[in-house]
CSV table of C-alpha atoms and ligand atoms in Angstrom, one decimal:
chain,number,residue,atom,x,y,z
A,1,UNK,CA,59.3,147.9,88.4
A,2,UNK,CA,55.9,147.8,86.8
A,3,UNK,CA,55.7,144.0,86.8
A,4,UNK,CA,53.2,142.8,89.3
A,5,UNK,CA,54.6,140.2,91.6
A,6,UNK,CA,51.8,137.8,91.7
A,7,UNK,CA,52.4,134.1,92.3
A,8,UNK,CA,51.5,131.1,90.3
A,9,UNK,CA,48.0,130.0,91.2
A,10,UNK,CA,49.2,126.6,92.3
A,11,UNK,CA,52.3,124.6,92.6
A,12,UNK,CA,51.2,122.9,89.4
A,13,UNK,CA,51.2,126.3,87.8
A,14,UNK,CA,55.0,126.7,88.2
A,15,UNK,CA,55.6,123.2,87.0
A,16,UNK,CA,53.4,123.7,83.9
A,17,UNK,CA,54.8,127.0,83.0
A,18,UNK,CA,58.4,125.9,83.6
A,19,UNK,CA,57.9,122.7,81.7
A,20,UNK,CA,56.3,124.8,79.0
A,21,UNK,CA,59.5,126.8,78.8
A,22,UNK,CA,61.7,123.7,78.8
A,23,UNK,CA,59.7,121.6,76.4
A,24,UNK,CA,60.1,123.3,73.0
A,25,UNK,CA,62.0,123.1,69.8
A,26,UNK,CA,65.0,121.9,71.8
A,27,UNK,CA,63.2,118.7,72.5
A,28,UNK,CA,61.1,118.1,69.3
A,29,UNK,CA,63.5,119.5,66.7
A,30,UNK,CA,67.0,119.8,68.0
A,31,UNK,CA,67.6,116.8,70.3
A,32,UNK,CA,66.6,114.3,67.6
A,33,UNK,CA,68.8,115.8,65.0
A,34,UNK,CA,71.9,116.4,67.1
A,35,UNK,CA,71.5,112.9,68.5
A,36,UNK,CA,71.4,111.6,64.9
A,37,UNK,CA,74.5,113.6,64.0
A,38,UNK,CA,76.4,112.3,67.0
A,39,UNK,CA,75.5,108.7,66.2
A,40,UNK,CA,73.1,108.2,69.1
A,41,UNK,CA,73.8,106.1,72.2
A,42,UNK,CA,76.9,107.5,73.6
A,43,UNK,CA,75.6,111.0,73.1
A,44,UNK,CA,72.3,110.2,74.8
A,45,UNK,CA,74.2,108.9,77.8
A,46,UNK,CA,76.4,112.0,78.1
A,47,UNK,CA,73.3,114.1,77.7
A,48,UNK,CA,71.6,112.2,80.6
A,49,UNK,CA,74.6,112.6,82.7
A,50,UNK,CA,74.7,116.4,82.0
A,51,UNK,CA,71.0,116.6,82.9
A,52,UNK,CA,71.5,115.0,86.3
A,53,UNK,CA,74.9,116.5,87.3
A,54,UNK,CA,74.5,120.0,85.9
A,55,UNK,CA,70.9,120.5,84.8
A,56,UNK,CA,69.0,119.6,88.0
A,57,UNK,CA,71.3,121.4,90.5
A,58,UNK,CA,71.5,124.5,88.3
A,59,UNK,CA,67.8,124.6,87.8
A,60,UNK,CA,67.3,124.5,91.5
A,61,UNK,CA,69.9,127.2,91.9
A,62,UNK,CA,68.1,129.5,89.4
A,63,UNK,CA,64.7,128.9,91.0
A,64,UNK,CA,66.3,129.6,94.4
A,65,UNK,CA,67.7,132.9,93.2
A,66,UNK,CA,64.3,134.1,91.8
A,67,UNK,CA,62.2,132.8,94.6
A,68,UNK,CA,64.4,134.4,97.2
A,69,UNK,CA,64.9,137.8,95.5
A,70,UNK,CA,61.3,138.0,94.3
A,71,UNK,CA,62.9,139.6,91.2
A,72,UNK,CA,64.0,138.4,87.8
A,73,UNK,CA,67.3,138.7,85.9
A,74,UNK,CA,69.9,141.3,86.8
A,75,UNK,CA,68.0,142.9,89.7
A,76,UNK,CA,67.7,139.5,91.4
A,77,UNK,CA,71.4,139.0,91.4
A,78,UNK,CA,72.0,142.5,92.4
A,79,UNK,CA,69.6,142.3,95.3
A,80,UNK,CA,71.3,139.1,96.7
A,81,UNK,CA,74.8,139.7,95.6
A,82,UNK,CA,75.5,143.4,94.8
A,83,UNK,CA,76.2,145.2,91.6
A,84,UNK,CA,79.0,142.9,90.2
A,85,UNK,CA,76.7,139.9,90.1
A,86,UNK,CA,74.1,141.7,88.1
A,87,UNK,CA,76.3,141.3,85.1
A,88,UNK,CA,75.1,137.7,85.1
A,89,UNK,CA,71.6,139.0,84.5
A,90,UNK,CA,72.8,141.1,81.5
A,91,UNK,CA,74.7,138.3,80.0
A,92,UNK,CA,71.5,136.2,80.3
A,93,UNK,CA,69.4,138.9,78.6
A,94,UNK,CA,72.0,139.0,75.7
A,95,UNK,CA,72.0,135.3,75.4
A,96,UNK,CA,68.2,135.4,75.3
A,97,UNK,CA,68.2,137.9,72.5
A,98,UNK,CA,70.6,135.7,70.5
A,99,UNK,CA,68.5,132.6,71.0
A,100,UNK,CA,65.3,134.4,70.2
A,101,UNK,CA,66.7,135.7,66.9
A,102,UNK,CA,67.0,132.2,65.4
A,103,UNK,CA,64.5,130.4,67.5
A,104,UNK,CA,61.7,132.5,66.0
A,105,UNK,CA,62.8,131.5,62.5
A,106,UNK,CA,62.4,127.8,63.3
A,107,UNK,CA,59.3,128.4,65.3
A,108,UNK,CA,57.9,130.0,62.1
A,109,UNK,CA,58.4,126.7,60.2
A,110,UNK,CA,55.7,125.1,62.5
A,111,UNK,CA,53.2,127.7,61.2
A,112,UNK,CA,54.1,126.8,57.7
A,113,UNK,CA,53.9,123.0,58.3
A,114,UNK,CA,50.5,123.6,59.9
A,115,UNK,CA,49.3,125.4,56.8
A,116,UNK,CA,50.7,122.7,54.5
A,117,UNK,CA,49.1,120.0,56.5
A,118,UNK,CA,45.8,121.7,56.3
A,119,UNK,CA,46.2,121.6,52.5
A,120,UNK,CA,47.1,117.9,52.6
A,121,UNK,CA,44.2,117.0,55.0
A,122,UNK,CA,41.7,118.6,52.7
A,123,UNK,CA,43.2,118.1,49.3
A,124,UNK,CA,45.0,114.7,49.7
A,125,UNK,CA,48.6,114.0,50.6
A,126,UNK,CA,51.3,114.1,48.0
A,127,UNK,CA,54.8,113.1,49.0
A,128,UNK,CA,56.9,116.2,48.6
A,129,UNK,CA,60.0,116.0,46.4
A,130,UNK,CA,63.2,115.6,48.3
A,131,UNK,CA,64.2,119.2,47.6
A,132,UNK,CA,60.9,120.7,48.7
A,133,UNK,CA,62.2,121.6,52.2
A,134,UNK,CA,65.3,123.2,50.7
A,135,UNK,CA,63.2,125.3,48.4
A,136,UNK,CA,61.1,126.4,51.4
A,137,UNK,CA,64.2,127.4,53.4
A,138,UNK,CA,65.6,129.3,50.5
A,139,UNK,CA,62.5,131.5,50.2
A,140,UNK,CA,63.7,134.6,52.0
A,141,UNK,CA,60.4,136.5,52.1
A,142,UNK,CA,58.5,133.5,53.3
A,143,UNK,CA,61.1,132.9,56.0
A,144,UNK,CA,61.0,136.6,57.1
A,145,UNK,CA,57.2,136.6,57.0
A,146,UNK,CA,56.8,133.5,59.2
A,147,UNK,CA,59.4,134.8,61.6
A,148,UNK,CA,57.5,138.2,61.8
A,149,UNK,CA,54.2,136.3,62.5
A,150,UNK,CA,55.7,134.3,65.3
A,151,UNK,CA,57.4,137.3,66.8
A,152,UNK,CA,54.1,139.2,66.9
A,153,UNK,CA,52.4,136.2,68.5
A,154,UNK,CA,55.1,136.1,71.2
A,155,UNK,CA,55.1,139.9,71.7
A,156,UNK,CA,51.3,139.9,72.1
A,157,UNK,CA,51.5,137.6,75.0
A,158,UNK,CA,54.6,138.9,76.7
A,159,UNK,CA,52.9,142.3,76.6
A,160,UNK,CA,50.3,141.0,79.0
A,161,UNK,CA,52.9,139.9,81.5
A,162,UNK,CA,53.7,136.4,82.9
A,163,UNK,CA,50.8,136.2,85.3
A,164,UNK,CA,47.8,134.0,84.7
A,165,UNK,CA,48.0,134.0,80.9
A,166,UNK,CA,51.0,131.6,80.7
A,167,UNK,CA,49.9,129.4,83.6
A,168,UNK,CA,46.4,128.9,82.1
A,169,UNK,CA,47.6,128.4,78.6
A,170,UNK,CA,50.3,125.9,79.5
A,171,UNK,CA,48.0,124.0,81.8
A,172,UNK,CA,45.8,123.3,78.9
A,173,UNK,CA,48.5,122.7,76.3
A,174,UNK,CA,50.9,120.5,78.2
A,175,UNK,CA,48.6,117.6,78.9
A,176,UNK,CA,47.5,117.6,75.2
A,177,UNK,CA,51.1,117.6,74.1
A,178,UNK,CA,51.8,114.6,76.3
A,179,UNK,CA,48.8,112.7,74.9
A,180,UNK,CA,49.8,113.4,71.2
A,181,UNK,CA,53.4,112.5,71.9
A,182,UNK,CA,52.4,109.2,73.5
A,183,UNK,CA,50.1,108.4,70.6
A,184,UNK,CA,53.0,109.1,68.2
A,185,UNK,CA,55.3,106.9,70.1
A,186,UNK,CA,52.8,104.0,70.4
A,187,UNK,CA,52.1,104.2,66.7
A,188,UNK,CA,55.9,104.2,66.0
A,189,UNK,CA,56.2,101.1,68.2
A,190,UNK,CA,54.3,99.1,65.5
A,191,UNK,CA,56.7,100.2,62.7
A,192,UNK,CA,59.5,98.0,61.5
A,193,UNK,CA,62.3,100.4,62.2
A,194,UNK,CA,61.7,100.2,65.9
A,195,UNK,CA,64.5,97.9,66.9
A,196,UNK,CA,67.1,99.7,64.9
A,197,UNK,CA,66.0,103.0,66.4
A,198,UNK,CA,66.2,101.6,69.9
A,199,UNK,CA,69.7,100.2,69.2
A,200,UNK,CA,70.8,103.6,67.9
A,201,UNK,CA,69.5,105.6,70.8
A,202,UNK,CA,70.2,103.2,73.7
A,203,UNK,CA,73.4,101.4,73.0
A,204,UNK,CA,76.4,103.5,73.7
A,205,UNK,CA,79.5,103.3,71.5
A,206,UNK,CA,81.8,106.1,72.5
A,207,UNK,CA,84.1,105.5,69.6
A,208,UNK,CA,81.4,106.7,67.2
A,209,UNK,CA,80.7,110.0,69.0
A,210,UNK,CA,82.7,112.9,67.7
A,211,UNK,CA,84.6,114.8,70.4
A,212,UNK,CA,82.5,117.9,70.0
A,213,UNK,CA,79.6,115.7,71.1
A,214,UNK,CA,80.5,116.2,74.7
A,215,UNK,CA,80.2,120.0,74.4
A,216,UNK,CA,77.0,119.7,72.4
A,217,UNK,CA,75.5,117.3,75.0
A,218,UNK,CA,76.1,119.8,77.8
A,219,UNK,CA,75.0,122.7,75.7
A,220,UNK,CA,71.8,120.9,74.8
A,221,UNK,CA,71.1,120.1,78.4
A,222,UNK,CA,71.2,123.8,79.2
A,223,UNK,CA,69.2,124.7,76.2
A,224,UNK,CA,66.5,122.1,76.6
A,225,UNK,CA,66.1,122.8,80.3
A,226,UNK,CA,66.0,126.6,79.7
A,227,UNK,CA,69.0,127.2,81.9
A,228,UNK,CA,71.9,129.6,81.9
A,229,UNK,CA,70.2,132.9,81.2
A,230,UNK,CA,67.9,133.4,84.1
A,231,UNK,CA,64.5,132.1,82.6
A,232,UNK,CA,64.1,130.0,85.7
A,233,UNK,CA,65.1,132.9,87.9
A,234,UNK,CA,62.2,134.8,86.4
A,235,UNK,CA,59.7,132.0,86.7
A,236,UNK,CA,61.0,131.2,90.2
A,237,UNK,CA,60.3,134.7,91.3
A,238,UNK,CA,56.6,134.0,91.0
A,239,UNK,CA,56.8,130.9,93.2
A,240,UNK,CA,55.4,130.7,96.7
A,241,UNK,CA,57.8,130.1,99.6
A,242,UNK,CA,55.7,127.0,100.5
A,243,UNK,CA,56.4,125.2,97.2
A,244,UNK,CA,59.3,122.8,97.2
A,245,UNK,CA,62.1,123.8,94.8
A,246,UNK,CA,63.5,120.3,94.7
A,247,UNK,CA,60.1,118.7,93.8
A,248,UNK,CA,59.3,121.3,91.2
A,249,UNK,CA,62.8,121.1,89.6
A,250,UNK,CA,62.7,117.3,89.5
A,251,UNK,CA,59.3,117.4,87.8
A,252,UNK,CA,60.4,119.9,85.1
A,253,UNK,CA,63.7,118.1,84.4
A,254,UNK,CA,61.9,114.7,84.1
A,255,UNK,CA,59.2,115.9,81.9
A,256,UNK,CA,61.7,117.7,79.6
A,257,UNK,CA,64.0,114.7,79.4
A,258,UNK,CA,61.2,112.3,78.7
A,259,UNK,CA,59.9,114.5,75.9
A,260,UNK,CA,63.3,114.6,74.3
A,261,UNK,CA,63.8,110.9,74.5
A,262,UNK,CA,60.3,110.2,73.2
A,263,UNK,CA,60.7,112.6,70.3
A,264,UNK,CA,63.9,110.8,69.4
A,265,UNK,CA,62.3,107.4,69.6
A,266,UNK,CA,59.4,108.5,67.4
A,267,UNK,CA,61.5,110.3,64.8
A,268,UNK,CA,64.3,107.7,64.5
A,269,UNK,CA,61.7,104.9,64.2
A,270,UNK,CA,59.9,106.7,61.4
A,271,UNK,CA,63.1,107.4,59.5
A,272,UNK,CA,64.5,103.9,59.8
A,273,UNK,CA,61.1,102.4,58.9
A,274,UNK,CA,60.7,104.2,55.6
A,275,UNK,CA,63.4,103.0,53.2
A,276,UNK,CA,63.5,106.1,50.9
A,277,UNK,CA,63.6,108.4,53.9
A,278,UNK,CA,66.4,106.4,55.5
A,279,UNK,CA,68.4,106.6,52.4
A,280,UNK,CA,67.8,110.3,52.0
A,281,UNK,CA,68.6,111.1,55.6
A,282,UNK,CA,71.7,108.9,55.8
A,283,UNK,CA,73.0,110.3,52.6
A,284,UNK,CA,72.5,113.8,53.9
A,285,UNK,CA,70.0,114.8,51.2
A,286,UNK,CA,67.3,115.6,53.6
A,287,UNK,CA,69.1,117.7,56.1
A,288,UNK,CA,68.7,116.2,59.6
A,289,UNK,CA,67.8,119.7,60.6
A,290,UNK,CA,64.4,119.3,58.9
A,291,UNK,CA,63.5,116.0,60.5
A,292,UNK,CA,60.6,117.3,62.5
A,293,UNK,CA,59.1,119.1,59.5
A,294,UNK,CA,59.8,116.4,56.9
A,295,UNK,CA,59.5,113.0,58.5
A,296,UNK,CA,56.6,113.5,60.7
A,297,UNK,CA,54.1,114.7,58.1
A,298,UNK,CA,55.1,111.6,56.1
A,299,UNK,CA,54.2,109.4,59.0
A,300,UNK,CA,51.0,111.1,59.7
A,301,UNK,CA,49.6,110.7,56.2
A,302,UNK,CA,51.0,107.4,55.2
A,303,UNK,CA,51.1,105.3,58.3
A,304,UNK,CA,48.9,106.7,61.0
A,305,UNK,CA,45.2,106.1,61.6
A,306,UNK,CA,43.6,109.5,62.0
A,307,UNK,CA,46.7,111.2,60.7
A,308,UNK,CA,44.6,113.6,58.6
A,309,UNK,CA,43.3,115.2,61.8
A,310,UNK,CA,46.4,114.7,63.8
A,311,UNK,CA,48.9,116.3,61.4
A,312,UNK,CA,47.6,119.8,61.5
A,313,UNK,CA,46.8,119.5,65.2
A,314,UNK,CA,50.4,118.3,65.9
A,315,UNK,CA,51.9,121.3,64.2
A,316,UNK,CA,49.6,123.6,66.2
A,317,UNK,CA,51.1,122.0,69.3
A,318,UNK,CA,54.7,122.3,68.0
A,319,UNK,CA,53.9,126.0,67.6
A,320,UNK,CA,52.5,126.2,71.1
A,321,UNK,CA,55.5,124.3,72.5
A,322,UNK,CA,57.7,126.8,70.8
A,323,UNK,CA,55.6,129.7,71.9
A,324,UNK,CA,55.6,128.7,75.6
A,325,UNK,CA,59.4,128.6,75.3
A,326,UNK,CA,59.8,131.9,73.6
A,327,UNK,CA,57.6,133.5,76.2
A,328,UNK,CA,60.2,132.9,78.8
A,329,UNK,CA,63.0,134.2,76.6
A,330,UNK,CA,61.0,137.2,75.6
A,331,UNK,CA,60.3,137.9,79.3
A,332,UNK,CA,63.9,137.7,80.2
A,333,UNK,CA,64.9,140.1,77.4
A,334,UNK,CA,62.1,142.6,78.0
A,335,UNK,CA,62.3,142.7,81.7
A,336,UNK,CA,65.9,143.9,81.6
A,337,UNK,CA,64.7,147.1,80.1
A,338,UNK,CA,61.7,147.3,82.4
A,339,UNK,CA,63.9,146.9,85.4
A,340,UNK,CA,67.0,148.8,84.4
A,341,UNK,CA,65.5,151.7,82.6
A,342,UNK,CA,62.1,151.7,84.2
A,343,UNK,CA,60.5,151.4,80.8
A,344,UNK,CA,56.8,150.6,80.5
A,345,UNK,CA,56.3,146.9,79.6
A,346,UNK,CA,54.7,147.8,76.3
A,347,UNK,CA,57.7,150.0,75.3
A,348,UNK,CA,60.1,147.4,76.4
A,349,UNK,CA,58.5,144.6,74.6
A,350,UNK,CA,58.1,146.6,71.4
A,351,UNK,CA,61.7,147.8,71.3
A,352,UNK,CA,63.4,144.6,72.4
A,353,UNK,CA,61.1,142.7,70.1
A,354,UNK,CA,62.0,145.0,67.2
A,355,UNK,CA,65.7,144.6,67.8
A,356,UNK,CA,65.5,140.8,68.1
A,357,UNK,CA,63.4,140.8,64.9
A,358,UNK,CA,66.1,142.7,63.0
A,359,UNK,CA,68.6,140.1,64.1
A,360,UNK,CA,66.3,137.3,63.1
A,361,UNK,CA,66.2,138.6,59.5
A,362,UNK,CA,69.8,137.6,59.2
A,363,UNK,CA,69.1,134.2,60.5
A,364,UNK,CA,66.0,133.9,58.3
A,365,UNK,CA,68.1,134.7,55.2
A,366,UNK,CA,70.9,132.3,56.1
A,367,UNK,CA,69.1,129.2,55.0
A,368,UNK,CA,69.7,129.6,51.3
A,369,UNK,CA,68.1,133.0,50.5
A,370,UNK,CA,71.3,134.9,50.8
A,371,UNK,CA,74.5,133.2,49.7
A,372,UNK,CA,76.7,135.3,51.9
A,373,UNK,CA,74.7,134.7,55.1
A,374,UNK,CA,74.2,131.1,54.3
A,375,UNK,CA,77.8,130.2,53.6
A,376,UNK,CA,79.6,132.2,56.3
A,377,UNK,CA,81.7,130.0,58.4
A,378,UNK,CA,84.7,130.4,60.8
A,379,UNK,CA,85.9,126.8,60.7
A,380,UNK,CA,89.3,127.8,59.4
A,381,UNK,CA,89.7,131.0,61.5
A,382,UNK,CA,91.7,130.6,64.8
A,383,UNK,CA,89.7,131.5,67.9
A,384,UNK,CA,86.5,132.0,66.0
A,385,UNK,CA,86.4,128.4,65.0
A,386,UNK,CA,86.5,127.5,68.7
A,387,UNK,CA,83.6,129.9,69.5
A,388,UNK,CA,81.4,129.0,66.5
A,389,UNK,CA,82.5,125.5,65.8
A,390,UNK,CA,82.5,124.1,62.3
A,391,UNK,CA,79.0,125.4,61.7
A,392,UNK,CA,78.0,127.2,58.5
A,393,UNK,CA,75.4,130.0,58.1
A,394,UNK,CA,74.2,132.6,60.6
A,395,UNK,CA,71.5,130.6,62.1
A,396,UNK,CA,73.7,127.6,63.0
A,397,UNK,CA,76.5,129.9,64.1
A,398,UNK,CA,74.2,131.8,66.5
A,399,UNK,CA,72.9,128.5,67.8
A,400,UNK,CA,76.3,127.1,68.4
A,401,UNK,CA,77.4,130.3,70.2
A,402,UNK,CA,74.4,130.5,72.5
A,403,UNK,CA,73.9,126.9,73.4
A,404,UNK,CA,77.5,125.8,73.7
A,405,UNK,CA,79.1,129.0,75.1
A,406,UNK,CA,76.7,131.6,76.5
A,407,UNK,CA,74.5,129.2,78.4
A,408,UNK,CA,77.2,127.1,80.0
A,409,UNK,CA,79.1,130.2,81.0
A,410,UNK,CA,75.8,131.7,82.4
A,411,UNK,CA,75.2,128.4,84.3
A,412,UNK,CA,78.7,128.5,85.6
A,413,UNK,CA,78.0,132.0,87.0
A,414,UNK,CA,74.9,130.6,88.8
A,415,UNK,CA,76.8,127.7,90.3
A,416,UNK,CA,79.5,130.1,91.7
A,417,UNK,CA,76.9,132.5,93.0
A,418,UNK,CA,74.7,130.0,94.8
A,419,UNK,CA,77.5,127.5,95.7
A,420,UNK,CA,80.2,129.9,96.8
A,421,UNK,CA,78.9,133.5,97.2
A,422,UNK,CA,75.7,132.9,99.1
A,423,UNK,CA,76.2,131.5,102.6
A,424,UNK,CA,74.8,128.1,103.5
A,425,UNK,CA,73.1,129.5,106.6
A,426,UNK,CA,71.3,132.1,104.4
A,427,UNK,CA,70.2,129.4,101.9
A,428,UNK,CA,69.0,127.1,104.7
A,429,UNK,CA,67.0,129.9,106.3
A,430,UNK,CA,65.4,130.8,103.0
A,431,UNK,CA,64.5,127.2,102.4
A,432,UNK,CA,63.1,126.9,105.8
A,433,UNK,CA,65.3,124.0,106.7
A,434,UNK,CA,66.9,123.9,110.2
A,435,UNK,CA,69.8,121.5,109.6
A,436,UNK,CA,71.3,120.6,106.3
A,437,UNK,CA,70.2,117.2,105.0
A,438,UNK,CA,71.6,114.8,102.4
A,439,UNK,CA,69.8,116.4,99.5
A,440,UNK,CA,70.9,119.8,100.5
A,441,UNK,CA,74.5,118.8,100.8
A,442,UNK,CA,74.4,116.9,97.5
A,443,UNK,CA,72.9,120.0,95.8
A,444,UNK,CA,75.4,122.4,97.3
A,445,UNK,CA,78.4,120.2,96.5
A,446,UNK,CA,77.2,119.8,93.0
A,447,UNK,CA,77.0,123.5,92.6
A,448,UNK,CA,80.3,124.1,94.4
A,449,UNK,CA,82.5,121.5,92.9
A,450,UNK,CA,81.0,119.0,90.4
A,451,UNK,CA,79.2,121.4,88.1
A,452,UNK,CA,81.8,124.2,87.9
A,453,UNK,CA,84.7,121.7,87.5
A,454,UNK,CA,82.7,119.9,84.7
A,455,UNK,CA,81.9,123.1,82.9
A,456,UNK,CA,85.4,124.6,83.3
A,457,UNK,CA,87.0,121.4,82.2
A,458,UNK,CA,84.7,121.3,79.2
A,459,UNK,CA,85.5,124.9,78.3
A,460,UNK,CA,89.2,124.3,78.6
A,461,UNK,CA,89.0,121.1,76.6
A,462,UNK,CA,87.1,122.8,73.8
A,463,UNK,CA,89.3,125.9,73.8
A,464,UNK,CA,92.5,123.9,73.5
A,465,UNK,CA,91.2,120.8,71.8
A,466,UNK,CA,92.1,120.2,68.2
A,467,UNK,CA,89.7,117.4,67.6
A,468,UNK,CA,86.9,119.0,65.8
A,469,UNK,CA,86.0,116.7,63.1
B,501,LIG,N1,64.1,125.1,76.5
B,501,LIG,C1,63.5,125.6,75.2
B,501,LIG,C2,63.6,124.5,74.2
B,501,LIG,O1,64.0,123.4,74.5
B,501,LIG,C3,64.3,126.8,74.7
B,501,LIG,C4,64.3,127.9,75.8
B,501,LIG,C5,63.3,128.6,76.3
B,501,LIG,C6,65.5,128.3,76.5
B,501,LIG,N2,63.7,129.4,77.3
B,501,LIG,C7,65.1,129.3,77.4
B,501,LIG,C8,66.8,128.0,76.4
B,501,LIG,C9,66.0,129.9,78.3
B,501,LIG,C10,67.7,128.6,77.3
B,501,LIG,C11,67.3,129.5,78.2
B,501,LIG,O2,63.1,124.6,73.1
């Protein structure tokens, strides 16, 4: 292995890098739009439940595996559990590749929005026509170009390894991101749609949530917390033994969840405050998928003091949030070739990056540029409709597959590995605890019983359920 096993400079270093991985498009882009699609409240509650019952214990489990093995991915599982368990690492790398191949496309939109905002800031804001975003999505070359640009940015950083680069960059970026998000939310609090937004997000009406919402909430918890494919194993492997796994995980989970909720509050308030926007979104004219890229610029330029400066800045930050997330995915994918084949990091990054990029071309063209790729769906095909849901288009199909299947299955593997395969004595010794305490027992029992039962029940329910509206 050529990767240097240095450690994070400080305990804060891990928290910053891991929150950088967790906070990303999942929070700013995906959480608001799937919450909207699932009619709010009840979905948010299920999501919060999944974060506490599944997310936190599994994150602690992944960090534990990495920190104990001092290795990432398949080699970590192999070292602690033997060859059979290393498959979990390979599954994770495959899931990472799938996620990257569409994540890069959406990340590319932030570069475009940045560019567009620069134009508005200097040339004056013009409300875009309601089909402007659709036209943008349907421009195949533009989509591929933006994806390529983002892929190169990511590769350039992963090439340098995960050491100090990530820690330093995220230490600067994360606080700024927090400040801008708070400013957004505070501004939103003075808008008329506030109460309606709160009602939609925080009052649960289970009757209005489609059944598939349960699966999506769990999938989103995995996705948003960067769990299920070994990203936290990789980051945990750089952690010092003296740093508390519990503390660090609680921090990352809290920061990530707060970001998701705040993004939702800001976005919903804006939509519900601007009548034309509300009409368009409710009627499905402006796809909810584009919320982050359509509704926010509108707020910046029409409602917000200082929006002219903040708008471009905000999209730089969206780009950085996405980048600090793709770094962890890129690292997981590349390190598998470094570890398994002994490839040099440069070769591994270039080849895996190239393969992922080819995959992402299909996703990039599935937004309107290619009819075939945009309209492919398996909703009427037995078995495949379970795996891919009722989604249409390559990008959405890949997202559904990765978030709702690959990540929960990967997470299930980790619960079985830490909860059942590893011996309690061994874990206690590694943690430097003499006798098990309440927190330890809660954690282990979550991993042993609660989390696996919940995930398996969910998988069975989805696999046999007919209720996919
Ligand atoms: N958590 C990131 C987001 O919310 C996406 C992500 C980064 C991820 N690394 C991951 C998802 C590892 C699953 C596994 O945008």
